Short mmCIF file of C-alpha atoms in Angstrom, two decimals:
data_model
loop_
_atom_site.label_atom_id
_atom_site.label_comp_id
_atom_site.label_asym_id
_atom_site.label_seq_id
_atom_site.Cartn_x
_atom_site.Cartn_y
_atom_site.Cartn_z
CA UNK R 362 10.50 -16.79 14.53
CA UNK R 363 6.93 -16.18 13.87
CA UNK R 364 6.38 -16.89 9.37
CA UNK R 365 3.86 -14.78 8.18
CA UNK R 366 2.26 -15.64 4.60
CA UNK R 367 0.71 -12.98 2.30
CA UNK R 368 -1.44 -14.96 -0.29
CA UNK R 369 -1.12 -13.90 -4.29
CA UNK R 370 -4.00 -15.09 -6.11
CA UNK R 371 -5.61 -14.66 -9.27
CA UNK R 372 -5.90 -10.68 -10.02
CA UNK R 373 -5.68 -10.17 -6.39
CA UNK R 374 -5.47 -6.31 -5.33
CA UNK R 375 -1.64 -5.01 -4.71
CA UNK R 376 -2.33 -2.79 -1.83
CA UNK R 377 -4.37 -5.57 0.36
CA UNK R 378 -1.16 -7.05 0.32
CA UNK R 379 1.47 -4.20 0.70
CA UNK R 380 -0.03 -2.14 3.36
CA UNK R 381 0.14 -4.71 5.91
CA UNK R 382 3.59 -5.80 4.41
CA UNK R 383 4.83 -2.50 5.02
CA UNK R 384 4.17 -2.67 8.88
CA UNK R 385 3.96 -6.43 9.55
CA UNK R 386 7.48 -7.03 8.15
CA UNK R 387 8.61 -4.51 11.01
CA UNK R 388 7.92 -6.63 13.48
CA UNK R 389 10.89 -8.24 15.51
CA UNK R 390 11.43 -12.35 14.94
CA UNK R 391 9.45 -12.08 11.95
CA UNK R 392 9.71 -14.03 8.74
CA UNK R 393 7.48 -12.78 5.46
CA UNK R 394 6.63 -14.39 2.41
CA UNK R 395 4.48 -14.74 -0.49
CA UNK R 396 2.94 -17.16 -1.54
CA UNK R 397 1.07 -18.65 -4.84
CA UNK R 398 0.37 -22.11 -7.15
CA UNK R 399 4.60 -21.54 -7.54
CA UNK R 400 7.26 -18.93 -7.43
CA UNK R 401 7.43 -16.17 -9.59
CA UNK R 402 5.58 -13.01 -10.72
CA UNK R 403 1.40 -12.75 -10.12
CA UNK R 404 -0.35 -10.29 -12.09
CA UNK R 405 -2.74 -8.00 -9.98
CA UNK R 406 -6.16 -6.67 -10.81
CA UNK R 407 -4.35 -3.90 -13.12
CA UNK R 408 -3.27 -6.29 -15.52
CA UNK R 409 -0.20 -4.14 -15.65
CA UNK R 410 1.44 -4.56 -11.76
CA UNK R 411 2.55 -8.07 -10.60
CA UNK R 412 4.14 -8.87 -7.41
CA UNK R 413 6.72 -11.71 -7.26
CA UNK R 414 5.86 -15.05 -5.26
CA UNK R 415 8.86 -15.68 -3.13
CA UNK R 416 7.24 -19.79 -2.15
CA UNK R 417 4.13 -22.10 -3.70
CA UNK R 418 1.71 -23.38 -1.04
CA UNK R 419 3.38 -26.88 -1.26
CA UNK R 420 6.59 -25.21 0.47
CA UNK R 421 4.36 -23.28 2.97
CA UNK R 422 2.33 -25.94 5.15
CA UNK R 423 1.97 -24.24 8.56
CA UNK R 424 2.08 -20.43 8.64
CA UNK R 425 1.73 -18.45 12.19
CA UNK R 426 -0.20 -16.08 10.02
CA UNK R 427 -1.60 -16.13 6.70
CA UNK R 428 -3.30 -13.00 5.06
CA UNK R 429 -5.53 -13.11 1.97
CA UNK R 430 -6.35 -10.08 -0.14
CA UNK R 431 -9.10 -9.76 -2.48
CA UNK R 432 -8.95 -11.87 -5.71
CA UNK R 433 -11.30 -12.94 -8.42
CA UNK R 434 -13.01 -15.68 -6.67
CA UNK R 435 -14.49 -17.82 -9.86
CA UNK R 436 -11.48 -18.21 -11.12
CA UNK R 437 -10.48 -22.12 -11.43
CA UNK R 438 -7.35 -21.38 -9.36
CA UNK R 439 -8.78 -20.37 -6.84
CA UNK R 440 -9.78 -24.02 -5.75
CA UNK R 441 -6.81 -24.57 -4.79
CA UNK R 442 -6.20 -21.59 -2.60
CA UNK R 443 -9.93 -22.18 -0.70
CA UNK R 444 -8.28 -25.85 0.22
CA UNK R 445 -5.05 -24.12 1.34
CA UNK R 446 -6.72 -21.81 3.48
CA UNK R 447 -8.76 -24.55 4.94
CA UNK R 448 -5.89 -26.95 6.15
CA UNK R 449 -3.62 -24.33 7.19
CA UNK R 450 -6.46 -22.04 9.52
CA UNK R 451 -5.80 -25.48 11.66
CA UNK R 452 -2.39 -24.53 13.35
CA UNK R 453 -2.63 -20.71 12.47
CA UNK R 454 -2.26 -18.38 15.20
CA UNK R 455 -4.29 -15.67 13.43
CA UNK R 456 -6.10 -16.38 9.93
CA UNK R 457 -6.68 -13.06 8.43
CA UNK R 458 -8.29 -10.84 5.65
CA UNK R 459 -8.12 -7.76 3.58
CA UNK R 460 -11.20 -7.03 1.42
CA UNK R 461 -12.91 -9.48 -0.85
CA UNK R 462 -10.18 -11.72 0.64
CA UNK R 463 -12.53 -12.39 3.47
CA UNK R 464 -14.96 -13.91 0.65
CA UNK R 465 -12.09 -16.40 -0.32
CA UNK R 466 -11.90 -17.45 3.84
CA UNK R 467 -16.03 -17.77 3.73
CA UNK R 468 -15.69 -19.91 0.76
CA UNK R 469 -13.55 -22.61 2.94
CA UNK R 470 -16.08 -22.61 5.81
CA UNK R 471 -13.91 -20.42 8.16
CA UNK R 472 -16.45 -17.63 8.52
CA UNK R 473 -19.43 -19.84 9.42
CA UNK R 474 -20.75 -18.45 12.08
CA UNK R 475 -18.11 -15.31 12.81
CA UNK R 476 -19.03 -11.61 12.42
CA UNK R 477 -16.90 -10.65 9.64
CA UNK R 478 -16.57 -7.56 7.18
CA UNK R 479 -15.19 -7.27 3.55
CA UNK R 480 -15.17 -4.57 0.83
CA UNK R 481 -18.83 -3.07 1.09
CA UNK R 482 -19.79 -4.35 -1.93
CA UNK R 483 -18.80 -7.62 -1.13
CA UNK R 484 -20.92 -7.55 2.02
CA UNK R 485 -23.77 -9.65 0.53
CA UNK R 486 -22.01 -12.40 -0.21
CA UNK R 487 -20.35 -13.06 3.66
CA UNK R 488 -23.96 -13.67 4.31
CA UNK R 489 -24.44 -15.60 1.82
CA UNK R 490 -21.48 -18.09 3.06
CA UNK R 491 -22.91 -17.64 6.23
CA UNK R 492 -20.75 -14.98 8.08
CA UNK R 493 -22.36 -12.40 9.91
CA UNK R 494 -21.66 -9.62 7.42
CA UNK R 495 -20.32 -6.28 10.32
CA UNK R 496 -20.12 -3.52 7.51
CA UNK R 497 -20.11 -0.81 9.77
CA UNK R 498 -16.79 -2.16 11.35
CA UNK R 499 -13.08 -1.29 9.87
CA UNK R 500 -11.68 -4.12 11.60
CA UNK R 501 -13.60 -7.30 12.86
CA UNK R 502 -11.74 -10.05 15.25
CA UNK R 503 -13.39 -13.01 15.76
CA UNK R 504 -11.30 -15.64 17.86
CA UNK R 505 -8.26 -15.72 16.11
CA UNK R 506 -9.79 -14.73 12.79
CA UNK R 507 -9.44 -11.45 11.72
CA UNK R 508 -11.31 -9.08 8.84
CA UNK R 509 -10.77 -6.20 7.39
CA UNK R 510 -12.90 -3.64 5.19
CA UNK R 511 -11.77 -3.01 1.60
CA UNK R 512 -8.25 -1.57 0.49
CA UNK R 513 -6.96 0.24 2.38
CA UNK R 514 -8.33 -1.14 5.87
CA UNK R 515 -5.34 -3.76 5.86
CA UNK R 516 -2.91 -0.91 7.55
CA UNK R 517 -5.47 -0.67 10.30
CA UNK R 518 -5.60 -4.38 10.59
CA UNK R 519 -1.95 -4.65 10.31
CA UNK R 520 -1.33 -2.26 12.84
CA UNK R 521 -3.81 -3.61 15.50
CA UNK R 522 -2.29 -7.02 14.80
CA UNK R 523 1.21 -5.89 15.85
CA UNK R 524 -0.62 -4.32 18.94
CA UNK R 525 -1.99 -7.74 19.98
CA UNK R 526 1.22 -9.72 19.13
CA UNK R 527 4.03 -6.89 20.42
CA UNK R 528 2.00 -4.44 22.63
CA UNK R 529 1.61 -1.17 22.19
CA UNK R 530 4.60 0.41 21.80
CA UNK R 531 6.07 -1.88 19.25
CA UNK R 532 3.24 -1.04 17.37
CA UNK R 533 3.50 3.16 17.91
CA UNK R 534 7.16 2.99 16.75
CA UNK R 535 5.57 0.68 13.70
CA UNK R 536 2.98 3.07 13.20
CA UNK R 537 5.43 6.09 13.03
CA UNK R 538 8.02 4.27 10.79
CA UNK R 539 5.69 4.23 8.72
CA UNK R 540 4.56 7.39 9.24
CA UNK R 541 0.98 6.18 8.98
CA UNK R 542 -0.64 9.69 10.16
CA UNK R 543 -3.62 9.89 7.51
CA UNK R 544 -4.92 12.97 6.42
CA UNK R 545 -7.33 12.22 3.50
CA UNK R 546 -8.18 15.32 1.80
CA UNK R 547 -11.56 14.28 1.11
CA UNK R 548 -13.97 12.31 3.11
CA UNK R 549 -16.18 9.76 1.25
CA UNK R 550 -14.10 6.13 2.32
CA UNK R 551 -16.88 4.74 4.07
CA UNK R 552 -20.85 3.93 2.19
CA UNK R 553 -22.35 6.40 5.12
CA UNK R 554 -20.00 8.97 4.45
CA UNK R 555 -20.09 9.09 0.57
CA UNK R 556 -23.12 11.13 -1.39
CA UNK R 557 -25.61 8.88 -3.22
CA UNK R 558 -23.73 9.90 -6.76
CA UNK R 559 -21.08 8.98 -5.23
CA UNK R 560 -21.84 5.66 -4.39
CA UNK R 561 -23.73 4.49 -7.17
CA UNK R 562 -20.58 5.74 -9.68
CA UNK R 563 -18.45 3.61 -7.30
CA UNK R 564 -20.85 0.77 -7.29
CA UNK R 565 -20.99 1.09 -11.08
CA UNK R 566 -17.06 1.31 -11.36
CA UNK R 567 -16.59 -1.54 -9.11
CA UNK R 568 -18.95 -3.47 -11.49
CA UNK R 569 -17.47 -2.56 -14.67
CA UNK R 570 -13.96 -3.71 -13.10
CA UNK R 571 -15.18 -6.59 -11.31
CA UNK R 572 -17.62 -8.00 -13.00
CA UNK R 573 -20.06 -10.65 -11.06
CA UNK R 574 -17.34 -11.45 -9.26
CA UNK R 575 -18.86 -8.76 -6.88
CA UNK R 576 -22.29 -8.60 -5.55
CA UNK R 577 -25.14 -5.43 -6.57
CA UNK R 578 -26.17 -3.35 -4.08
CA UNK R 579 -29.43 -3.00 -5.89
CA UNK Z 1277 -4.60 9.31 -22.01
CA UNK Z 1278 -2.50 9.89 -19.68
CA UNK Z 1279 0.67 8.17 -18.20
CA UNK Z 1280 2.15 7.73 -14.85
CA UNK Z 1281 5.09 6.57 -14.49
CA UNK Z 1282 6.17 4.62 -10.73
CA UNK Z 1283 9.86 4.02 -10.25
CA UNK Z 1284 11.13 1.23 -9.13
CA UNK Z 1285 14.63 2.09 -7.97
CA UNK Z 1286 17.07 -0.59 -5.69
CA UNK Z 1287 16.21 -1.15 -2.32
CA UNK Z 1288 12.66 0.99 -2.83
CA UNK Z 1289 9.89 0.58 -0.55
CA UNK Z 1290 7.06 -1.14 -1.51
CA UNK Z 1291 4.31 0.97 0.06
CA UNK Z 1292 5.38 4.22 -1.02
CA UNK Z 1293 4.30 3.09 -4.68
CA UNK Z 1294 1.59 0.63 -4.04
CA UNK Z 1295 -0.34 3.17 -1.96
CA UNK Z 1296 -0.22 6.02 -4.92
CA UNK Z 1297 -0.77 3.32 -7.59
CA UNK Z 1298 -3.98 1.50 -6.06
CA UNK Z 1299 -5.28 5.18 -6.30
CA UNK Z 1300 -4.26 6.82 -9.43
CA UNK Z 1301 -5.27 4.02 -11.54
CA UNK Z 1302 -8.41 4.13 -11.02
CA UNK Z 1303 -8.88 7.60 -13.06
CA UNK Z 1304 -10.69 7.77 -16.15
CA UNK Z 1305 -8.09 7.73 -19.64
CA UNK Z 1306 -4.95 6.80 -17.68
CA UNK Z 1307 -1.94 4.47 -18.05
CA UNK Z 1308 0.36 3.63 -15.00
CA UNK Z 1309 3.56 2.00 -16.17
CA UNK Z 1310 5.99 0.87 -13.44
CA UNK Z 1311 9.80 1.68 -14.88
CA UNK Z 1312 13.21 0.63 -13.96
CA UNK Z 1313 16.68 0.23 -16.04
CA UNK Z 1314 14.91 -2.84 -17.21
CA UNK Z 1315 11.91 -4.61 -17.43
CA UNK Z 1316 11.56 -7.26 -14.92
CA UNK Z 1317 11.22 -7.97 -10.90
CA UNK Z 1318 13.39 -5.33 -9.12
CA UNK Z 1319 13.58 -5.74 -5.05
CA UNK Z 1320 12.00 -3.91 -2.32
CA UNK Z 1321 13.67 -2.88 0.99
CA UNK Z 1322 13.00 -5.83 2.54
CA UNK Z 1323 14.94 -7.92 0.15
CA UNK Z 1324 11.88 -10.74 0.38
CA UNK Z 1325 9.02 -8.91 -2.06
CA UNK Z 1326 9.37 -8.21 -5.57
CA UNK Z 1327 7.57 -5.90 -8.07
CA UNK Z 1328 7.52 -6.00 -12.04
CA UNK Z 1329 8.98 -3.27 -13.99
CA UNK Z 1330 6.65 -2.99 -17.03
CA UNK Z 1331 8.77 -0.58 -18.82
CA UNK Z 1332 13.28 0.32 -18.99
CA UNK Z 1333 13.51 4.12 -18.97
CA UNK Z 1334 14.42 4.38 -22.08
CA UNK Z 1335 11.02 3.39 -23.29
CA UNK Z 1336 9.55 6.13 -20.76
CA UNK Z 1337 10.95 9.79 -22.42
CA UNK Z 1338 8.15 11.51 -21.16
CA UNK Z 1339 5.43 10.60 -18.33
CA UNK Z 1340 2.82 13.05 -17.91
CA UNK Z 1341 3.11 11.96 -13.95
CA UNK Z 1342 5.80 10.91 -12.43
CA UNK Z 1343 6.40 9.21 -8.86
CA UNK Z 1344 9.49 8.48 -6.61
CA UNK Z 1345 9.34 6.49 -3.90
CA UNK Z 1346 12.05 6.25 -1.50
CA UNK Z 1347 15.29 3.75 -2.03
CA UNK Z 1348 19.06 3.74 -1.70
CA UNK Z 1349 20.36 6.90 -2.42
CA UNK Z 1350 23.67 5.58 -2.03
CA UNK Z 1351 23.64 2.99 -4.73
CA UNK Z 1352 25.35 2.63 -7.98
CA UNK Z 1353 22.24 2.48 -9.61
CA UNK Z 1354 20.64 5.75 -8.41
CA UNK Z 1355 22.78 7.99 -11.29
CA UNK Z 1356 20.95 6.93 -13.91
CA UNK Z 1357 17.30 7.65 -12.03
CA UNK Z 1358 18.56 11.39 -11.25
CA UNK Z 1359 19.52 11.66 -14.29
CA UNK Z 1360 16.22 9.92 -16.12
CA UNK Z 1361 14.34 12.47 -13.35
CA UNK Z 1362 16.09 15.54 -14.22
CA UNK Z 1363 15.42 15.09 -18.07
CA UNK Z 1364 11.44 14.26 -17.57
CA UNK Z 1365 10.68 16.78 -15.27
CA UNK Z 1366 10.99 19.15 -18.16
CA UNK Z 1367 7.55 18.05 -19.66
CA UNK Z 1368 5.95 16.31 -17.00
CA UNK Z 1369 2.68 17.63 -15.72
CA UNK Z 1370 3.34 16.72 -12.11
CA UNK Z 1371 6.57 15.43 -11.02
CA UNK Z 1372 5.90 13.46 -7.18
CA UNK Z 1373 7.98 11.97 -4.59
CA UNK Z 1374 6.67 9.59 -1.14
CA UNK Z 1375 9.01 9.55 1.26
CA UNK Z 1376 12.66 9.37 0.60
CA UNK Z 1377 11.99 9.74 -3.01
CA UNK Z 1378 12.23 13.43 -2.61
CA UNK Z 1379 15.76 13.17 -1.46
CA UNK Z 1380 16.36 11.44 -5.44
CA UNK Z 1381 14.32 15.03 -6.47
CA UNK Z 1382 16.47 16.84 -4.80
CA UNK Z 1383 19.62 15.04 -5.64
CA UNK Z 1384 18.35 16.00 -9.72
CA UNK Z 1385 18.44 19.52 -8.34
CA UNK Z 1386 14.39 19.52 -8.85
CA UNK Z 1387 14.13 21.13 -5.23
CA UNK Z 1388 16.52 23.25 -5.17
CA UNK Z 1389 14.67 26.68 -3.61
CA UNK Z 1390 11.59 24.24 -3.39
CA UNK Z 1391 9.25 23.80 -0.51
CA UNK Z 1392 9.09 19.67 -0.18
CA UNK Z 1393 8.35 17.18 2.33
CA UNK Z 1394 10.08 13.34 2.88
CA UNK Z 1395 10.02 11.10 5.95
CA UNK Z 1396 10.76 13.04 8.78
CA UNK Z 1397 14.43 10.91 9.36
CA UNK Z 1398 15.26 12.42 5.99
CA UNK Z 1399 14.09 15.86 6.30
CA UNK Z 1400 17.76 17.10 7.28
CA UNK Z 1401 19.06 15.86 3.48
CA UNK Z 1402 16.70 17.85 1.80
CA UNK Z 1403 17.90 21.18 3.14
CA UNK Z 1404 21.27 19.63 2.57
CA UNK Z 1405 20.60 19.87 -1.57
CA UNK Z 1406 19.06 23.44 -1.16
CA UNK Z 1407 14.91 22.31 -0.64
CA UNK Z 1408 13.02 24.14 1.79
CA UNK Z 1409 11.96 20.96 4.30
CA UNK Z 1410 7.97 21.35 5.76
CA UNK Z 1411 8.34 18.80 8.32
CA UNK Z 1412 4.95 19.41 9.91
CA UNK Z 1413 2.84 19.20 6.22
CA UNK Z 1414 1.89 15.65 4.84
CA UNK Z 1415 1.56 17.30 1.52
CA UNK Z 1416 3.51 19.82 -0.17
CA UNK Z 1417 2.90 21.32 -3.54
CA UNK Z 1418 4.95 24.06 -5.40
CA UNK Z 1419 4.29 24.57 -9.15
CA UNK Z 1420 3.77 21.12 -10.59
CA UNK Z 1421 6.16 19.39 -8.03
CA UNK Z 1422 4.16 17.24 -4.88
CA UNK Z 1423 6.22 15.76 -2.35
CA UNK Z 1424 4.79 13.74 0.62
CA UNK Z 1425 5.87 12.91 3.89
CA UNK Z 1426 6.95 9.04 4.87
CA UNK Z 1427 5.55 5.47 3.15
CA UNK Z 1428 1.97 5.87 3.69
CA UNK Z 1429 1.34 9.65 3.04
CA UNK Z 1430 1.27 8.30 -0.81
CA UNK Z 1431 -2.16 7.81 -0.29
CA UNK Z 1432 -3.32 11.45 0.46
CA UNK Z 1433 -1.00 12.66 -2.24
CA UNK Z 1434 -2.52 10.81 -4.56
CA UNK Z 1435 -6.50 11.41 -3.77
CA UNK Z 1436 -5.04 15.37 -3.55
CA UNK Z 1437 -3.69 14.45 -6.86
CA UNK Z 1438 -6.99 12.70 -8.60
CA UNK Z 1439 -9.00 16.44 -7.42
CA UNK Z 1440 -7.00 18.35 -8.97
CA UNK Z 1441 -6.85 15.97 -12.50
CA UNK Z 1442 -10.67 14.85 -12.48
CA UNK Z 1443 -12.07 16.96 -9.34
CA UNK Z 1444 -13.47 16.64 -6.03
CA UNK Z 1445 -16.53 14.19 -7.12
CA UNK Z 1446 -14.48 11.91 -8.65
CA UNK Z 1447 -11.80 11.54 -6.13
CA UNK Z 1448 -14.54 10.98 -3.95
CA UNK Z 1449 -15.64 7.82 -6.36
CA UNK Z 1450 -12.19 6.45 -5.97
CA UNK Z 1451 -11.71 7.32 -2.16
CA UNK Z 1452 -15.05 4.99 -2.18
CA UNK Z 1453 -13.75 2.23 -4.05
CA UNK Z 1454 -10.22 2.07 -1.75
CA UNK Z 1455 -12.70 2.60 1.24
CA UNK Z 1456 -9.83 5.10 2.50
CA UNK Z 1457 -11.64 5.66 5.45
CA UNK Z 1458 -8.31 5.35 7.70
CA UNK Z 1459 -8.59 4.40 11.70
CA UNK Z 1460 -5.38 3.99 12.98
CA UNK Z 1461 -5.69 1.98 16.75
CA UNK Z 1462 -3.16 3.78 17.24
CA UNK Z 1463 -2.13 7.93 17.29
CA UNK Z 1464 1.70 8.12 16.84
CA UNK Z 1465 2.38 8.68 13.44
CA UNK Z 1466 3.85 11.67 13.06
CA UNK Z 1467 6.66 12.46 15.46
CA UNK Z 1468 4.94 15.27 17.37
CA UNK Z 1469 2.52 12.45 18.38
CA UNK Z 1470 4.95 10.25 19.51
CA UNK Z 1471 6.45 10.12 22.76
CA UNK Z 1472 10.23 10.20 23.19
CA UNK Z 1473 10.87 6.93 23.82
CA UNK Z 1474 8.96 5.67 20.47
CA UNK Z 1475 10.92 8.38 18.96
CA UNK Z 1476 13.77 7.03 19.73
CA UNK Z 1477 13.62 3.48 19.30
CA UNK Z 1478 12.19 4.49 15.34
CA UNK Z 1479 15.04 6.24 14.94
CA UNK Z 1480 17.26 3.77 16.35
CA UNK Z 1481 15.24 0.89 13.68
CA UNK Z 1482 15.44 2.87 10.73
CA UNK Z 1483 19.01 3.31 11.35
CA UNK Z 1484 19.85 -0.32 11.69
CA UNK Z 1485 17.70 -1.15 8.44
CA UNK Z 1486 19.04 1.67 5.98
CA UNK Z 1487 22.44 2.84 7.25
CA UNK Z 1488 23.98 5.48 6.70
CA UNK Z 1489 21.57 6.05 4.10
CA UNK Z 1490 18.67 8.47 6.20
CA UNK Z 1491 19.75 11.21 8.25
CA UNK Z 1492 20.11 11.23 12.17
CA UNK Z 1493 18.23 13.47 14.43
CA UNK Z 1494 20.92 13.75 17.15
#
């Protein structure tokens, strides 16, 4: 039984954490849970969705695989969640990311070193924590870490992860459970795709939601 | 302002609201509300994750939006939902389903005569309560109703959704933000990509996890 543990921080974003749920918890011989400073409800980034912690990180000392989403990363609780990460990446047999969550792994010293890729705006401060920052790059795997991009790029990590651990045909009868067939109707998702109005509203939106918690593209 | 409501029925799947959610509320003048019979966690599918209803039906008369995803049709609990459905469809704006939730759209008679889309194991129960199933479109409008194909196909319903509500540019903005830039390692997720034998052995899984609850393609 392999345990797989989703991390809930401090106004971490829902869908970091669900879309890999969705698929990971397909997987044969597979245990998930979620985990936080103690059991019970997180708020997300909303303010208005929480997601319930089903263990606290005392209960959870040696995941197979732990997955952190983006959260806001000066918040005092997150201290203890950086020395989390850092014990349990010991015995992991993948450490992984989704979003700003790879900022939260930089922050413990695990991306020293690796290629890694986050939420584009985020992408300045890998560097800074010094990752090699691969924003061109959905999905980065670096040993046994692994990154994703922002959002929605956990499905793709999710689904290449059950790929490695399953093969591929686990992970086509995964991928078609889900019915995970994507047909945006636009296409602006990625910084080299989108127009430059585009971009700087989204930079300015990210901003006005995030706060410095996220870096300027200026 | 706005307000959306998500359901969060028994058994639901996580995804199929988390995808539309991470989307939708990031549109100008807008409040999501997730509702239930009462406020408080309410389990997912999986039995392990919990999500928060904000608000009881009774304090949700009339959503502008409204979303279904799927859950167990089969349960006790479901009247009520049909019946909350059938009543706020009357003054919604939109009334939208992911996945199975269009089988709880057409169980409130919503569909009948409709064009609609669910997950393709489920397609055979919407002709069953008079809908006209589109198993080939991800997407299906008709009047104000939007129903989308299975779990993940939340996500284009929803950026299809923020066009027509704020228009192209901005659903570009918020495509941005989720970087929905979607690259699957993988190319079976719609069941004319899949072989037979992946068809199979997702029909045979979704069987053993919801029953007699979805439909069977034999």
């Amino acid at each position: 039984m392999s345990q797989i543990a989703f991390v809930l921080g401090p106004g971490f974003t829902a869908l970091d954490v669900v879309g890999p749920y969705e698929l990971l918890r397909l997987m044969p011989d597979t245990e998930v849970r979620f985990v936080s400073h103690e059991p019970g409800p997180v708020p997300t980034d909303s303010g208005v969705l929480s997601l319930v912690a089903s263990h606290s990180f005392a209960d959870t000392p040696s995941p197979d695989i732990v997955l952190v989403p983006a959260m806001l990363p000066d918040s005092p609780r997150v201290d203890k969640i950086v020395d989390w990460l850092r014990q349990v990446h010991e015995t992991t047999q993948w450490t992984t990311s989704v979003c700003g969550g790879a900022v939260l792994l930089a922050m413990a010293g695990i991306l020293t070193g690796h290629p890694a890729t986050t939420h584009w705006i985020a992408q300045p401060m890998l560097a800074e924590f010094g990752a090699e920052p691969q924003p061109d790059k959905r999905v980065v795997r670096s040993g046994k870490i692994v990154t994703a991009a922002g959002v929605s790029a956990g499905l793709d990590l999710a689904l290449w992860l059950v790929g490695e651990l399953h093969g591929p045909e686990r992970a086509q009868v995964i991928q078609l459970m889900a019915e995970y067939d994507p047909q945006p109707p636009f296409d602006s998702g990625h910084v080299s795709k989108a127009s430059p109005r585009v971009l700087e509203l989204a930079t300015a939106e990210m901003q006005r939601l995030y706060g410095s918690a996220v870096g300027s593209r200026e």
